[in-house]
Amino acid sequence: MPTTSVPDPSQKHQRREHALMLALVSPALLVILALIVLPVGWLAWQSVYHDGFTLENYRRVFTEDIYWRSFALTFEISLAVTLIALLLGYPVAYLANSVPKGWSILILALVVLPFWTSVLVRAYAWLALLQRTGVINQFLRYLDVISEPLALVHNTFGTVVATVHILLPFMVLPLYATMQKIPADLMQAGASLGASPSLTFFRVFLPLSMPGVLAGCTMVFVLCLGFYITPELLGGGRTVMVSMLVSRNVELYNQFGAASAVAVVLLVSVLAIFFVVSRFISLDRVLGQK
């Protein structure tokens, strides 16, 4: 005689919970789909489709000198900006971590203050400071340090200086967050054992702050790869970074496929960087979630 199966109440409750959870996250999934998946998918499609499937755009990216030079210059500038930002940002973060809380808040406020000003305004400010008739050249000529104005702008130097200033907070803040987690007892223990402050710093504090160094360097390097306004204004057309290459392919040559291919290669490069970094440090820490 056949037997009828009785529905398990626990499974029915679990299915209901899953359906409710899916309904709750569906708006977020739709936003991700509309703002990230579809644009990136359309970008990738444009890079391989022009009257049919083609890899011509990628062939140009990987074989023509102008693309290689632009990518090489972009990575060189990003590396230089990252190293300079680290050299400037580490002492600032260390000072903010060492002084009393009131001074620490003041230092961090000064670091974050530029965020309240537009990147475009800050780039024009550096343009005014560094140009041939700018404040710096005028001051140096007033001191008789130079007889002719220095070429401080419309070149790589001006681009690096302005970019370091704009991206410096992205180096200081992860460093400060990491330093805050280093127990002060360790420094006191090193001193009690007879180690000098410099030895305690290099043998204890510096190794423990390396996750912050890696997180800050990753943030600055990746953000610099896609910078556009600053190199466009401070580079004067001579410093052609990848973002400017994308813009020129669209605005001057009307080649959306070539621009999409460059953008896809840059996106893959950034993902590869994050993948390598994730081997050494959690991406949650790099992105500031922990």
PDB file of C-alpha atoms in Angstrom:
ATOM      1  CA  MET A   1       0.000   0.000   0.000  1.00  0.00           C
ATOM      2  CA  PRO A   2       1.601   3.335  -1.109  1.00  0.00           C
ATOM      3  CA  THR A   3       2.509   5.810   1.633  1.00  0.00           C
ATOM      4  CA  THR A   4       2.221   9.600   1.312  1.00  0.00           C
ATOM      5  CA  SER A   5       5.234  11.714   2.357  1.00  0.00           C
ATOM      6  CA  VAL A   6       4.616  14.342   5.002  1.00  0.00           C
ATOM      7  CA  PRO A   7       6.267  17.767   4.279  1.00  0.00           C
ATOM      8  CA  ASP A   8       9.032  18.580   6.737  1.00  0.00           C
ATOM      9  CA  PRO A   9       8.070  21.817   8.566  1.00  0.00           C
ATOM     10  CA  SER A  10      11.724  22.759   9.051  1.00  0.00           C
ATOM     11  CA  GLN A  11      12.470  22.576   5.304  1.00  0.00           C
ATOM     12  CA  LYS A  12       9.384  24.634   4.516  1.00  0.00           C
ATOM     13  CA  HIS A  13      10.512  27.274   7.021  1.00  0.00           C
ATOM     14  CA  GLN A  14      14.027  27.267   5.537  1.00  0.00           C
ATOM     15  CA  ARG A  15      12.700  27.774   1.978  1.00  0.00           C
ATOM     16  CA  ARG A  16      10.558  30.640   3.225  1.00  0.00           C
ATOM     17  CA  GLU A  17      13.611  32.268   4.848  1.00  0.00           C
ATOM     18  CA  HIS A  18      15.618  31.922   1.646  1.00  0.00           C
ATOM     19  CA  ALA A  19      12.819  33.523  -0.379  1.00  0.00           C
ATOM     20  CA  LEU A  20      12.566  36.375   2.114  1.00  0.00           C
ATOM     21  CA  MET A  21      16.348  36.910   2.054  1.00  0.00           C
ATOM     22  CA  LEU A  22      16.338  36.949  -1.761  1.00  0.00           C
ATOM     23  CA  ALA A  23      13.549  39.542  -1.744  1.00  0.00           C
ATOM     24  CA  LEU A  24      15.516  41.727   0.677  1.00  0.00           C
ATOM     25  CA  VAL A  25      18.774  41.670  -1.316  1.00  0.00           C
ATOM     26  CA  SER A  26      17.158  41.911  -4.753  1.00  0.00           C
ATOM     27  CA  PRO A  27      17.218  45.783  -4.831  1.00  0.00           C
ATOM     28  CA  ALA A  28      20.964  45.736  -4.111  1.00  0.00           C
ATOM     29  CA  LEU A  29      21.493  43.069  -6.757  1.00  0.00           C
ATOM     30  CA  LEU A  30      19.577  45.172  -9.288  1.00  0.00           C
ATOM     31  CA  VAL A  31      21.724  48.211  -8.477  1.00  0.00           C
ATOM     32  CA  ILE A  32      24.934  46.175  -8.887  1.00  0.00           C
ATOM     33  CA  LEU A  33      23.613  44.757 -12.151  1.00  0.00           C
ATOM     34  CA  ALA A  34      22.636  48.185 -13.530  1.00  0.00           C
ATOM     35  CA  LEU A  35      25.683  50.190 -12.362  1.00  0.00           C
ATOM     36  CA  ILE A  36      28.517  47.657 -12.553  1.00  0.00           C
ATOM     37  CA  VAL A  37      27.780  44.461 -14.451  1.00  0.00           C
ATOM     38  CA  LEU A  38      25.991  45.980 -17.458  1.00  0.00           C
ATOM     39  CA  PRO A  39      28.445  48.896 -18.045  1.00  0.00           C
ATOM     40  CA  VAL A  40      31.497  46.641 -17.722  1.00  0.00           C
ATOM     41  CA  GLY A  41      29.854  44.019 -19.913  1.00  0.00           C
ATOM     42  CA  TRP A  42      29.012  46.641 -22.540  1.00  0.00           C
ATOM     43  CA  LEU A  43      32.599  47.926 -22.366  1.00  0.00           C
ATOM     44  CA  ALA A  44      33.984  44.443 -22.965  1.00  0.00           C
ATOM     45  CA  TRP A  45      31.500  43.864 -25.813  1.00  0.00           C
ATOM     46  CA  GLN A  46      32.481  47.095 -27.579  1.00  0.00           C
ATOM     47  CA  SER A  47      36.143  46.142 -27.374  1.00  0.00           C
ATOM     48  CA  VAL A  48      35.638  42.927 -29.380  1.00  0.00           C
ATOM     49  CA  TYR A  49      32.754  43.828 -31.715  1.00  0.00           C
ATOM     50  CA  HIS A  50      32.893  46.003 -34.824  1.00  0.00           C
ATOM     51  CA  ASP A  51      30.802  44.653 -37.692  1.00  0.00           C
ATOM     52  CA  GLY A  52      31.456  41.237 -36.178  1.00  0.00           C
ATOM     53  CA  PHE A  53      33.804  39.684 -33.653  1.00  0.00           C
ATOM     54  CA  THR A  54      37.353  41.062 -33.809  1.00  0.00           C
ATOM     55  CA  LEU A  55      40.468  41.279 -31.642  1.00  0.00           C
ATOM     56  CA  GLU A  56      41.931  44.131 -33.713  1.00  0.00           C
ATOM     57  CA  ASN A  57      41.584  46.621 -30.854  1.00  0.00           C
ATOM     58  CA  TYR A  58      43.548  44.381 -28.485  1.00  0.00           C
ATOM     59  CA  ARG A  59      46.178  43.748 -31.190  1.00  0.00           C
ATOM     60  CA  ARG A  60      46.732  47.499 -31.408  1.00  0.00           C
ATOM     61  CA  VAL A  61      46.956  47.846 -27.619  1.00  0.00           C
ATOM     62  CA  PHE A  62      49.613  45.150 -27.330  1.00  0.00           C
ATOM     63  CA  THR A  63      51.629  45.940 -30.478  1.00  0.00           C
ATOM     64  CA  GLU A  64      51.604  49.706 -31.111  1.00  0.00           C
ATOM     65  CA  ASP A  65      54.261  51.810 -29.385  1.00  0.00           C
ATOM     66  CA  ILE A  66      51.946  54.633 -28.346  1.00  0.00           C
ATOM     67  CA  TYR A  67      49.928  52.274 -26.158  1.00  0.00           C
ATOM     68  CA  TRP A  68      53.030  50.666 -24.639  1.00  0.00           C
ATOM     69  CA  ARG A  69      54.544  54.074 -23.872  1.00  0.00           C
ATOM     70  CA  SER A  70      51.328  55.281 -22.298  1.00  0.00           C
ATOM     71  CA  PHE A  71      50.968  52.195 -20.101  1.00  0.00           C
ATOM     72  CA  ALA A  72      54.664  52.326 -19.133  1.00  0.00           C
ATOM     73  CA  LEU A  73      54.424  56.037 -18.259  1.00  0.00           C
ATOM     74  CA  THR A  74      51.254  55.437 -16.245  1.00  0.00           C
ATOM     75  CA  PHE A  75      52.864  52.684 -14.179  1.00  0.00           C
ATOM     76  CA  GLU A  76      56.065  54.735 -13.704  1.00  0.00           C
ATOM     77  CA  ILE A  77      54.141  57.776 -12.483  1.00  0.00           C
ATOM     78  CA  SER A  78      51.920  55.606 -10.257  1.00  0.00           C
ATOM     79  CA  LEU A  79      54.984  53.960  -8.713  1.00  0.00           C
ATOM     80  CA  ALA A  80      56.712  57.310  -8.144  1.00  0.00           C
ATOM     81  CA  VAL A  81      53.570  58.818  -6.602  1.00  0.00           C
ATOM     82  CA  THR A  82      53.141  55.778  -4.333  1.00  0.00           C
ATOM     83  CA  LEU A  83      56.732  55.881  -3.068  1.00  0.00           C
ATOM     84  CA  ILE A  84      56.676  59.644  -2.446  1.00  0.00           C
ATOM     85  CA  ALA A  85      53.275  59.409  -0.735  1.00  0.00           C
ATOM     86  CA  LEU A  86      54.654  56.625   1.501  1.00  0.00           C
ATOM     87  CA  LEU A  87      57.736  58.660   2.431  1.00  0.00           C
ATOM     88  CA  LEU A  88      55.571  61.674   3.265  1.00  0.00           C
ATOM     89  CA  GLY A  89      52.592  59.847   4.740  1.00  0.00           C
ATOM     90  CA  TYR A  90      54.372  57.466   7.121  1.00  0.00           C
ATOM     91  CA  PRO A  91      55.878  60.199   9.352  1.00  0.00           C
ATOM     92  CA  VAL A  92      52.535  62.040   9.393  1.00  0.00           C
ATOM     93  CA  ALA A  93      50.642  58.896  10.436  1.00  0.00           C
ATOM     94  CA  TYR A  94      53.322  58.059  13.022  1.00  0.00           C
ATOM     95  CA  LEU A  95      53.101  61.559  14.486  1.00  0.00           C
ATOM     96  CA  ALA A  96      49.295  61.399  14.620  1.00  0.00           C
ATOM     97  CA  ASN A  97      49.554  58.055  16.414  1.00  0.00           C
ATOM     98  CA  SER A  98      52.156  59.288  18.912  1.00  0.00           C
ATOM     99  CA  VAL A  99      50.719  62.608  20.099  1.00  0.00           C
ATOM    100  CA  PRO A 100      47.769  63.077  22.526  1.00  0.00           C
ATOM    101  CA  LYS A 101      44.289  62.561  21.133  1.00  0.00           C
ATOM    102  CA  GLY A 102      43.505  66.268  20.673  1.00  0.00           C
ATOM    103  CA  TRP A 103      46.574  66.844  18.521  1.00  0.00           C
ATOM    104  CA  SER A 104      45.916  63.590  16.694  1.00  0.00           C
ATOM    105  CA  ILE A 105      42.432  64.779  15.704  1.00  0.00           C
ATOM    106  CA  LEU A 106      43.882  68.090  14.501  1.00  0.00           C
ATOM    107  CA  ILE A 107      46.526  66.357  12.338  1.00  0.00           C
ATOM    108  CA  LEU A 108      43.982  63.996  10.810  1.00  0.00           C
ATOM    109  CA  ALA A 109      41.610  66.905  10.175  1.00  0.00           C
ATOM    110  CA  LEU A 110      44.358  68.703   8.252  1.00  0.00           C
ATOM    111  CA  VAL A 111      44.977  65.523   6.247  1.00  0.00           C
ATOM    112  CA  VAL A 112      41.303  65.044   5.417  1.00  0.00           C
ATOM    113  CA  LEU A 113      40.604  68.752   4.787  1.00  0.00           C
ATOM    114  CA  PRO A 114      41.596  68.624   1.077  1.00  0.00           C
ATOM    115  CA  PHE A 115      38.769  66.123   0.517  1.00  0.00           C
ATOM    116  CA  TRP A 116      36.355  69.025   0.924  1.00  0.00           C
ATOM    117  CA  THR A 117      37.825  70.746  -2.126  1.00  0.00           C
ATOM    118  CA  SER A 118      37.279  69.551  -5.675  1.00  0.00           C
ATOM    119  CA  VAL A 119      40.131  67.725  -7.410  1.00  0.00           C
ATOM    120  CA  LEU A 120      39.752  70.171 -10.302  1.00  0.00           C
ATOM    121  CA  VAL A 121      40.237  73.166  -7.994  1.00  0.00           C
ATOM    122  CA  ARG A 122      43.309  71.598  -6.388  1.00  0.00           C
ATOM    123  CA  ALA A 123      44.797  70.839  -9.804  1.00  0.00           C
ATOM    124  CA  TYR A 124      44.287  74.456 -10.933  1.00  0.00           C
ATOM    125  CA  ALA A 125      45.826  75.642  -7.652  1.00  0.00           C
ATOM    126  CA  TRP A 126      48.977  73.636  -8.366  1.00  0.00           C
ATOM    127  CA  LEU A 127      48.954  74.985 -11.921  1.00  0.00           C
ATOM    128  CA  ALA A 128      48.971  78.521 -10.536  1.00  0.00           C
ATOM    129  CA  LEU A 129      51.754  77.712  -8.082  1.00  0.00           C
ATOM    130  CA  LEU A 130      54.083  75.882 -10.468  1.00  0.00           C
ATOM    131  CA  GLN A 131      53.748  77.830 -13.710  1.00  0.00           C
ATOM    132  CA  ARG A 132      56.620  80.010 -15.024  1.00  0.00           C
ATOM    133  CA  THR A 133      55.113  83.138 -13.473  1.00  0.00           C
ATOM    134  CA  GLY A 134      53.808  81.263 -10.439  1.00  0.00           C
ATOM    135  CA  VAL A 135      54.530  81.796  -6.773  1.00  0.00           C
ATOM    136  CA  ILE A 136      57.388  79.282  -6.526  1.00  0.00           C
ATOM    137  CA  ASN A 137      59.328  80.564  -9.536  1.00  0.00           C
ATOM    138  CA  GLN A 138      58.792  84.186  -8.470  1.00  0.00           C
ATOM    139  CA  PHE A 139      59.996  83.396  -4.943  1.00  0.00           C
ATOM    140  CA  LEU A 140      63.116  81.602  -6.180  1.00  0.00           C
ATOM    141  CA  ARG A 141      63.945  84.471  -8.527  1.00  0.00           C
ATOM    142  CA  TYR A 142      63.415  86.942  -5.673  1.00  0.00           C
ATOM    143  CA  LEU A 143      65.992  85.012  -3.627  1.00  0.00           C
ATOM    144  CA  ASP A 144      68.362  84.960  -6.663  1.00  0.00           C
ATOM    145  CA  VAL A 145      68.395  81.171  -6.528  1.00  0.00           C
ATOM    146  CA  ILE A 146      67.508  80.991 -10.224  1.00  0.00           C
ATOM    147  CA  SER A 147      67.876  83.424 -13.121  1.00  0.00           C
ATOM    148  CA  GLU A 148      65.307  81.805 -15.427  1.00  0.00           C
ATOM    149  CA  PRO A 149      61.965  80.253 -14.440  1.00  0.00           C
ATOM    150  CA  LEU A 150      62.074  76.521 -13.866  1.00  0.00           C
ATOM    151  CA  ALA A 151      59.884  74.173 -15.907  1.00  0.00           C
ATOM    152  CA  LEU A 152      57.792  72.914 -12.998  1.00  0.00           C
ATOM    153  CA  VAL A 153      54.549  72.340 -14.849  1.00  0.00           C
ATOM    154  CA  HIS A 154      53.282  70.871 -18.125  1.00  0.00           C
ATOM    155  CA  ASN A 155      55.554  67.892 -17.585  1.00  0.00           C
ATOM    156  CA  THR A 156      55.862  64.736 -15.475  1.00  0.00           C
ATOM    157  CA  PHE A 157      57.228  66.641 -12.474  1.00  0.00           C
ATOM    158  CA  GLY A 158      54.133  68.813 -12.134  1.00  0.00           C
ATOM    159  CA  THR A 159      51.868  65.808 -12.610  1.00  0.00           C
ATOM    160  CA  VAL A 160      53.628  63.834  -9.852  1.00  0.00           C
ATOM    161  CA  VAL A 161      53.632  66.751  -7.385  1.00  0.00           C
ATOM    162  CA  ALA A 162      49.917  67.480  -7.757  1.00  0.00           C
ATOM    163  CA  THR A 163      48.941  63.795  -7.752  1.00  0.00           C
ATOM    164  CA  VAL A 164      50.913  63.132  -4.557  1.00  0.00           C
ATOM    165  CA  HIS A 165      49.116  66.005  -2.844  1.00  0.00           C
ATOM    166  CA  ILE A 166      45.696  64.730  -3.904  1.00  0.00           C
ATOM    167  CA  LEU A 167      46.313  61.065  -3.024  1.00  0.00           C
ATOM    168  CA  LEU A 168      48.294  61.563   0.194  1.00  0.00           C
ATOM    169  CA  PRO A 169      45.238  61.092   2.485  1.00  0.00           C
ATOM    170  CA  PHE A 170      44.702  57.619   0.979  1.00  0.00           C
ATOM    171  CA  MET A 171      48.165  56.712   2.298  1.00  0.00           C
ATOM    172  CA  VAL A 172      47.936  58.379   5.709  1.00  0.00           C
ATOM    173  CA  LEU A 173      44.560  57.016   6.799  1.00  0.00           C
ATOM    174  CA  PRO A 174      45.278  53.249   6.351  1.00  0.00           C
ATOM    175  CA  LEU A 175      48.666  53.740   8.001  1.00  0.00           C
ATOM    176  CA  TYR A 176      47.117  55.525  10.978  1.00  0.00           C
ATOM    177  CA  ALA A 177      44.403  52.854  11.331  1.00  0.00           C
ATOM    178  CA  THR A 178      47.054  50.113  11.423  1.00  0.00           C
ATOM    179  CA  MET A 179      49.300  52.000  13.850  1.00  0.00           C
ATOM    180  CA  GLN A 180      46.363  52.498  16.210  1.00  0.00           C
ATOM    181  CA  LYS A 181      46.114  48.707  16.583  1.00  0.00           C
ATOM    182  CA  ILE A 182      49.779  48.275  17.600  1.00  0.00           C
ATOM    183  CA  PRO A 183      49.867  47.874  21.420  1.00  0.00           C
ATOM    184  CA  ALA A 184      51.920  50.572  23.118  1.00  0.00           C
ATOM    185  CA  ASP A 185      53.045  47.934  25.625  1.00  0.00           C
ATOM    186  CA  LEU A 186      55.312  46.417  22.974  1.00  0.00           C
ATOM    187  CA  MET A 187      57.300  49.655  22.624  1.00  0.00           C
ATOM    188  CA  GLN A 188      57.535  49.965  26.402  1.00  0.00           C
ATOM    189  CA  ALA A 189      58.650  46.334  26.676  1.00  0.00           C
ATOM    190  CA  GLY A 190      61.405  46.964  24.110  1.00  0.00           C
ATOM    191  CA  ALA A 191      62.585  50.017  26.036  1.00  0.00           C
ATOM    192  CA  SER A 192      62.525  48.103  29.341  1.00  0.00           C
ATOM    193  CA  LEU A 193      64.788  45.459  27.798  1.00  0.00           C
ATOM    194  CA  GLY A 194      67.380  48.088  26.958  1.00  0.00           C
ATOM    195  CA  ALA A 195      66.618  48.667  23.267  1.00  0.00           C
ATOM    196  CA  SER A 196      67.007  52.196  21.935  1.00  0.00           C
ATOM    197  CA  PRO A 197      63.920  53.958  20.506  1.00  0.00           C
ATOM    198  CA  SER A 198      65.243  53.601  16.960  1.00  0.00           C
ATOM    199  CA  LEU A 199      65.944  49.865  17.433  1.00  0.00           C
ATOM    200  CA  THR A 200      62.490  49.323  18.936  1.00  0.00           C
ATOM    201  CA  PHE A 201      60.942  51.183  16.018  1.00  0.00           C
ATOM    202  CA  PHE A 202      62.752  49.202  13.315  1.00  0.00           C
ATOM    203  CA  ARG A 203      62.479  45.797  15.021  1.00  0.00           C
ATOM    204  CA  VAL A 204      58.959  46.065  16.474  1.00  0.00           C
ATOM    205  CA  PHE A 205      56.842  48.982  15.254  1.00  0.00           C
ATOM    206  CA  LEU A 206      57.810  49.034  11.582  1.00  0.00           C
ATOM    207  CA  PRO A 207      57.141  45.299  10.918  1.00  0.00           C
ATOM    208  CA  LEU A 208      53.778  45.519  12.680  1.00  0.00           C
ATOM    209  CA  SER A 209      52.790  48.534  10.550  1.00  0.00           C
ATOM    210  CA  MET A 210      53.537  46.777   7.252  1.00  0.00           C
ATOM    211  CA  PRO A 211      49.863  45.786   6.635  1.00  0.00           C
ATOM    212  CA  GLY A 212      49.023  49.508   6.671  1.00  0.00           C
ATOM    213  CA  VAL A 213      51.928  50.234   4.334  1.00  0.00           C
ATOM    214  CA  LEU A 214      50.711  47.596   1.896  1.00  0.00           C
ATOM    215  CA  ALA A 215      47.095  48.795   2.112  1.00  0.00           C
ATOM    216  CA  GLY A 216      48.041  52.462   1.586  1.00  0.00           C
ATOM    217  CA  CYS A 217      50.404  51.687  -1.292  1.00  0.00           C
ATOM    218  CA  THR A 218      47.750  49.578  -3.005  1.00  0.00           C
ATOM    219  CA  MET A 219      45.101  52.286  -2.685  1.00  0.00           C
ATOM    220  CA  VAL A 220      47.372  55.077  -3.952  1.00  0.00           C
ATOM    221  CA  PHE A 221      48.820  53.016  -6.809  1.00  0.00           C
ATOM    222  CA  VAL A 222      45.448  51.780  -8.079  1.00  0.00           C
ATOM    223  CA  LEU A 223      43.810  55.224  -7.832  1.00  0.00           C
ATOM    224  CA  CYS A 224      46.742  56.829  -9.641  1.00  0.00           C
ATOM    225  CA  LEU A 225      46.412  54.378 -12.540  1.00  0.00           C
ATOM    226  CA  GLY A 226      43.056  55.914 -13.462  1.00  0.00           C
ATOM    227  CA  PHE A 227      43.817  59.583 -12.771  1.00  0.00           C
ATOM    228  CA  TYR A 228      42.645  61.920 -15.534  1.00  0.00           C
ATOM    229  CA  ILE A 229      42.100  65.584 -14.579  1.00  0.00           C
ATOM    230  CA  THR A 230      45.451  66.163 -12.866  1.00  0.00           C
ATOM    231  CA  PRO A 231      47.717  64.759 -15.638  1.00  0.00           C
ATOM    232  CA  GLU A 232      45.525  66.472 -18.248  1.00  0.00           C
ATOM    233  CA  LEU A 233      46.044  69.900 -16.623  1.00  0.00           C
ATOM    234  CA  LEU A 234      49.525  69.557 -15.120  1.00  0.00           C
ATOM    235  CA  GLY A 235      50.951  67.405 -17.916  1.00  0.00           C
ATOM    236  CA  GLY A 236      50.082  69.914 -20.605  1.00  0.00           C
ATOM    237  CA  GLY A 237      49.491  67.219 -23.214  1.00  0.00           C
ATOM    238  CA  ARG A 238      53.033  65.840 -22.848  1.00  0.00           C
ATOM    239  CA  THR A 239      52.256  63.348 -20.079  1.00  0.00           C
ATOM    240  CA  VAL A 240      49.780  60.989 -21.710  1.00  0.00           C
ATOM    241  CA  MET A 241      48.505  58.505 -19.151  1.00  0.00           C
ATOM    242  CA  VAL A 242      46.127  55.653 -19.924  1.00  0.00           C
ATOM    243  CA  SER A 243      43.013  57.558 -18.894  1.00  0.00           C
ATOM    244  CA  MET A 244      43.914  60.328 -21.352  1.00  0.00           C
ATOM    245  CA  LEU A 245      44.442  57.696 -24.050  1.00  0.00           C
ATOM    246  CA  VAL A 246      40.875  56.492 -23.501  1.00  0.00           C
ATOM    247  CA  SER A 247      39.577  60.055 -23.687  1.00  0.00           C
ATOM    248  CA  ARG A 248      41.449  60.871 -26.900  1.00  0.00           C
ATOM    249  CA  ASN A 249      40.309  57.682 -28.610  1.00  0.00           C
ATOM    250  CA  VAL A 250      36.721  58.746 -27.972  1.00  0.00           C
ATOM    251  CA  GLU A 251      36.875  62.546 -28.399  1.00  0.00           C
ATOM    252  CA  LEU A 252      39.442  62.923 -31.189  1.00  0.00           C
ATOM    253  CA  TYR A 253      39.277  59.665 -33.162  1.00  0.00           C
ATOM    254  CA  ASN A 254      35.736  58.467 -32.351  1.00  0.00           C
ATOM    255  CA  GLN A 255      37.097  54.956 -31.797  1.00  0.00           C
ATOM    256  CA  PHE A 256      34.977  53.556 -29.006  1.00  0.00           C
ATOM    257  CA  GLY A 257      36.300  50.037 -29.590  1.00  0.00           C
ATOM    258  CA  ALA A 258      39.932  51.066 -29.072  1.00  0.00           C
ATOM    259  CA  ALA A 259      38.996  53.102 -25.995  1.00  0.00           C
ATOM    260  CA  SER A 260      37.069  50.135 -24.588  1.00  0.00           C
ATOM    261  CA  ALA A 261      40.001  47.777 -25.176  1.00  0.00           C
ATOM    262  CA  VAL A 262      42.369  50.134 -23.322  1.00  0.00           C
ATOM    263  CA  ALA A 263      39.874  50.426 -20.464  1.00  0.00           C
ATOM    264  CA  VAL A 264      39.454  46.640 -20.256  1.00  0.00           C
ATOM    265  CA  VAL A 265      43.235  46.088 -20.163  1.00  0.00           C
ATOM    266  CA  LEU A 266      43.531  48.696 -17.397  1.00  0.00           C
ATOM    267  CA  LEU A 267      40.666  47.055 -15.472  1.00  0.00           C
ATOM    268  CA  VAL A 268      42.287  43.622 -15.752  1.00  0.00           C
ATOM    269  CA  SER A 269      45.584  45.128 -14.566  1.00  0.00           C
ATOM    270  CA  VAL A 270      43.880  46.556 -11.475  1.00  0.00           C
ATOM    271  CA  LEU A 271      42.184  43.221 -10.733  1.00  0.00           C
ATOM    272  CA  ALA A 272      45.534  41.454 -11.108  1.00  0.00           C
ATOM    273  CA  ILE A 273      47.095  43.891  -8.627  1.00  0.00           C
ATOM    274  CA  PHE A 274      44.314  43.237  -6.115  1.00  0.00           C
ATOM    275  CA  PHE A 275      44.731  39.480  -6.627  1.00  0.00           C
ATOM    276  CA  VAL A 276      48.469  39.651  -5.917  1.00  0.00           C
ATOM    277  CA  VAL A 277      47.919  41.896  -2.891  1.00  0.00           C
ATOM    278  CA  SER A 278      45.255  39.526  -1.542  1.00  0.00           C
ATOM    279  CA  ARG A 279      47.970  36.846  -1.278  1.00  0.00           C
ATOM    280  CA  PHE A 280      49.640  38.977   1.415  1.00  0.00           C
ATOM    281  CA  ILE A 281      46.831  40.930   3.086  1.00  0.00           C
ATOM    282  CA  SER A 282      43.053  40.675   3.320  1.00  0.00           C
ATOM    283  CA  LEU A 283      41.269  42.858   0.753  1.00  0.00           C
ATOM    284  CA  ASP A 284      38.860  43.902   3.510  1.00  0.00           C
ATOM    285  CA  ARG A 285      41.803  45.662   5.135  1.00  0.00           C
ATOM    286  CA  VAL A 286      42.890  47.308   1.878  1.00  0.00           C
ATOM    287  CA  LEU A 287      39.364  48.573   1.241  1.00  0.00           C
ATOM    288  CA  GLY A 288      39.076  49.884   4.783  1.00  0.00           C
ATOM    289  CA  GLN A 289      36.421  47.509   6.068  1.00  0.00           C
ATOM    290  CA  LYS A 290      38.594  46.216   8.944  1.00  0.00           C
TER     291      LYS A 290
END
